[in-house]
mmCIF file with all atom_site columns, C-alpha atoms in Angstrom:
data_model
loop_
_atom_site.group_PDB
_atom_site.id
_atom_site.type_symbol
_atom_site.label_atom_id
_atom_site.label_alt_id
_atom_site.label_comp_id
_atom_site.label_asym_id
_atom_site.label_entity_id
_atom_site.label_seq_id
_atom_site.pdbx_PDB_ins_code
_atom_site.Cartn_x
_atom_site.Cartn_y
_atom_site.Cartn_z
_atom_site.occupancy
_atom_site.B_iso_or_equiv
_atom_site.pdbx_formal_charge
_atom_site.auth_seq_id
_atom_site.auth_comp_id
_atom_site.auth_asym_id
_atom_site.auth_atom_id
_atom_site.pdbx_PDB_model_num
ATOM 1  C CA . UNK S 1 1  ? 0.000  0.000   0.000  1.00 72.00 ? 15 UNK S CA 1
ATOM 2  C CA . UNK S 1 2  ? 3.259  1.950   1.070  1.00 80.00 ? 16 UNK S CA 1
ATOM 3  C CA . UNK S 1 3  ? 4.446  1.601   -2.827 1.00 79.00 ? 17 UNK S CA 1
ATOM 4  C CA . UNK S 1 4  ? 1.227  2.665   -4.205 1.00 81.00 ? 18 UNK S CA 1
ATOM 5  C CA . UNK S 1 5  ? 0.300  5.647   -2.367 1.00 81.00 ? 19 UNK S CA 1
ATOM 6  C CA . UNK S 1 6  ? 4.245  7.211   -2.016 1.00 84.00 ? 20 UNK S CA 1
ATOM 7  C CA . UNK S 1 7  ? 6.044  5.201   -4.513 1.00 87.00 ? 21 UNK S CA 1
ATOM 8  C CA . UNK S 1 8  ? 9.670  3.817   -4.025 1.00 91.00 ? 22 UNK S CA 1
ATOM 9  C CA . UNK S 1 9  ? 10.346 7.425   -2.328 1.00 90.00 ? 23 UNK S CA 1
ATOM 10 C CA . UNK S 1 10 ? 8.209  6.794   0.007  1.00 86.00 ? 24 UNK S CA 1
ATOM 11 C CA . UNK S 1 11 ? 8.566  3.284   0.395  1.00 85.00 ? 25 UNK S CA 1
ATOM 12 C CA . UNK S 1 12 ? 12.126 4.133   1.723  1.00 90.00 ? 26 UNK S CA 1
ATOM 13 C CA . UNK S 1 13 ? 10.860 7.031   3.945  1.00 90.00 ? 27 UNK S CA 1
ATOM 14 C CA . UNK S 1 14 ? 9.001  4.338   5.737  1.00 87.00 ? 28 UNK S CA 1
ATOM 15 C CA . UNK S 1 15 ? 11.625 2.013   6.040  1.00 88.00 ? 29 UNK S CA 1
ATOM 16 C CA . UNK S 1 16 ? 13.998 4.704   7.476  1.00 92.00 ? 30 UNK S CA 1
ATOM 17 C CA . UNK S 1 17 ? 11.450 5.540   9.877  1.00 91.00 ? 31 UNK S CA 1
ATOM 18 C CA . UNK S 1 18 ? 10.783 2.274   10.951 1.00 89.00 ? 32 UNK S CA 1
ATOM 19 C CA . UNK S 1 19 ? 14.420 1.738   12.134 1.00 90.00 ? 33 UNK S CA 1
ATOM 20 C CA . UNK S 1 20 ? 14.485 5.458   13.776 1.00 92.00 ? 34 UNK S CA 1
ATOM 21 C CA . UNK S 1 21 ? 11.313 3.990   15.845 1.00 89.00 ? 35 UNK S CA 1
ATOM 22 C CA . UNK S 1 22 ? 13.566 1.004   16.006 1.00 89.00 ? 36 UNK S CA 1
ATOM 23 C CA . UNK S 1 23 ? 16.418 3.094   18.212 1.00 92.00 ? 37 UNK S CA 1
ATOM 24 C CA . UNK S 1 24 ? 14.086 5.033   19.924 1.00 93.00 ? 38 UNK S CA 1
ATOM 25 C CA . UNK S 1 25 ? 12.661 2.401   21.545 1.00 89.00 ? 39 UNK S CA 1
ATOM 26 C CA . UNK S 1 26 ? 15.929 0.878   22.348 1.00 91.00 ? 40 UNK S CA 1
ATOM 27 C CA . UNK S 1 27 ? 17.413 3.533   23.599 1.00 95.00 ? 41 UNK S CA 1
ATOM 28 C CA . UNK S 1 28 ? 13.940 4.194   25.716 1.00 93.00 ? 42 UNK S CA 1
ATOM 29 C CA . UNK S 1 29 ? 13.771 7.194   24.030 1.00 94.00 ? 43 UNK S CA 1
ATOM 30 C CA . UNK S 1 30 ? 10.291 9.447   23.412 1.00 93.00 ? 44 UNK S CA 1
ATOM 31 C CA . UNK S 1 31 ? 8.678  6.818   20.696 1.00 91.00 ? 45 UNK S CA 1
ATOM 32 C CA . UNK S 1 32 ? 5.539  8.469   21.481 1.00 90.00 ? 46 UNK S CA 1
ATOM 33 C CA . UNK S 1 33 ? 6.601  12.200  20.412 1.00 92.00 ? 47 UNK S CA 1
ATOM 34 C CA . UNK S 1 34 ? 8.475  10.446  17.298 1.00 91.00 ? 48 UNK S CA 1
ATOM 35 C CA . UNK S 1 35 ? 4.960  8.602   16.784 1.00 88.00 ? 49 UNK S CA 1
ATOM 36 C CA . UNK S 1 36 ? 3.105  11.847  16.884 1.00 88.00 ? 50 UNK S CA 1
ATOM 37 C CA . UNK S 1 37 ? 6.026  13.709  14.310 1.00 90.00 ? 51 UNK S CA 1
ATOM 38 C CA . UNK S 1 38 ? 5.653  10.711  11.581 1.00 88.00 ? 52 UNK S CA 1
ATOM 39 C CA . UNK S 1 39 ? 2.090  10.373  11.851 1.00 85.00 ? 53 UNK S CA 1
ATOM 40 C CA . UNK S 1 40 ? 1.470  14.059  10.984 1.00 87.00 ? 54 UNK S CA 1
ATOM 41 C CA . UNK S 1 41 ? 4.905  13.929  8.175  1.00 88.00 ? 55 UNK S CA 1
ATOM 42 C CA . UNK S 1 42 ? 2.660  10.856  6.826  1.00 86.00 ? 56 UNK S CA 1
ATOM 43 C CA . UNK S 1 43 ? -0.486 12.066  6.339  1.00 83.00 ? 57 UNK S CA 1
ATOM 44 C CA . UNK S 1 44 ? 0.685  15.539  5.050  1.00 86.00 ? 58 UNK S CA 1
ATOM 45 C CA . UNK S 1 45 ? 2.312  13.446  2.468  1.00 85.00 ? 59 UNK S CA 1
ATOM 46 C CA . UNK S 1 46 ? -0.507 11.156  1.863  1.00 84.00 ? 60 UNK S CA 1
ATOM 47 C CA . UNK S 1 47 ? 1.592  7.775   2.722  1.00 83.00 ? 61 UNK S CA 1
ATOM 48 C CA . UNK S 1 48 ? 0.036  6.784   5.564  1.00 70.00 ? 62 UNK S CA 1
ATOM 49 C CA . UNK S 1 49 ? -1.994 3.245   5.569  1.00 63.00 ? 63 UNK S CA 1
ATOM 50 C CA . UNK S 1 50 ? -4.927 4.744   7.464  1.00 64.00 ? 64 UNK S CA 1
ATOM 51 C CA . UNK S 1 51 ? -6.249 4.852   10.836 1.00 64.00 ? 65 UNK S CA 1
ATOM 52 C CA . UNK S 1 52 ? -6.816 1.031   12.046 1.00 66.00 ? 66 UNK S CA 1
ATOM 53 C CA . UNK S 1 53 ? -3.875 -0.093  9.613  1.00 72.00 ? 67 UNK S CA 1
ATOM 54 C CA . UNK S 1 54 ? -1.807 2.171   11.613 1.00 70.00 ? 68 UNK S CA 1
ATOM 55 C CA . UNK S 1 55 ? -2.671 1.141   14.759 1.00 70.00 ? 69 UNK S CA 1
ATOM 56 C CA . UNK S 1 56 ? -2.181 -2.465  14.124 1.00 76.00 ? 70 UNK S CA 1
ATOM 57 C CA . UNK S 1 57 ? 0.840  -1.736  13.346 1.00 78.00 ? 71 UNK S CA 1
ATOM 58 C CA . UNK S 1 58 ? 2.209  0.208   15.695 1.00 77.00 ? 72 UNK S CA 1
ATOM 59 C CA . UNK S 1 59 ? 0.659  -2.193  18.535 1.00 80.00 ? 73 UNK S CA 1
ATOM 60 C CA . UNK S 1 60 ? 1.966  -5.473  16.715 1.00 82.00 ? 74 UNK S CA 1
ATOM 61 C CA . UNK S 1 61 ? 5.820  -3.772  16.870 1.00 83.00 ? 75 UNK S CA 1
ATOM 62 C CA . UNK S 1 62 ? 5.071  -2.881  20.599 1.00 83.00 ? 76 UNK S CA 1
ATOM 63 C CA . UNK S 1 63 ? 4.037  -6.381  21.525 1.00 86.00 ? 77 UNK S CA 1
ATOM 64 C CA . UNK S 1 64 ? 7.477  -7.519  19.510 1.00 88.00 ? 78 UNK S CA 1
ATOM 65 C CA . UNK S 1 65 ? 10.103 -4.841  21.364 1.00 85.00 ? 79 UNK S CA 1
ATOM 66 C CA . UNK S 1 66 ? 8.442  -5.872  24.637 1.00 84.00 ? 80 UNK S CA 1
ATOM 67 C CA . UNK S 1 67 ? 9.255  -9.145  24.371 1.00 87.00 ? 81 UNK S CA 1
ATOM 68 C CA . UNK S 1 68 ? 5.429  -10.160 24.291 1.00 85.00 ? 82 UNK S CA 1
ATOM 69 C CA . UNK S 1 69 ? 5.168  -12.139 20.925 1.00 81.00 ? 83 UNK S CA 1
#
């Protein structure tokens, strides 16, 4: 969906975000205020997946950094 709606571009914005999240969490750094920066970045650029997509997403990569799944 990533690929259609942003293109390779945007495809590898993702991706780079994904692995800043990634640190931040790591490092226990503010995921939450780097949540809140990509999620408005994303939708003023018309990549993001949409509201429940998001959200599943976000929650499944939680429940893998805590160790829960």
């Amino acid at each position: 969906t990533t690929l259609h709606r942003a293109g390779p571009v945007g495809l590898a914005r993702v991706r780079h975000d994904g692995a800043r999240l990634e640190r931040a969490l790591a490092a226990g750094d503010d995921h939450l205020a780097l949540l809140a920066e990509l999620n408005r970045d994303y939708v003023r650029a018309n990549i993001t997946l949409g509201g429940v997509a998001d959200l599943i997403g976000i929650c499944y990569a939680l429940l893998i950094v805590g160790g829960e799944i």
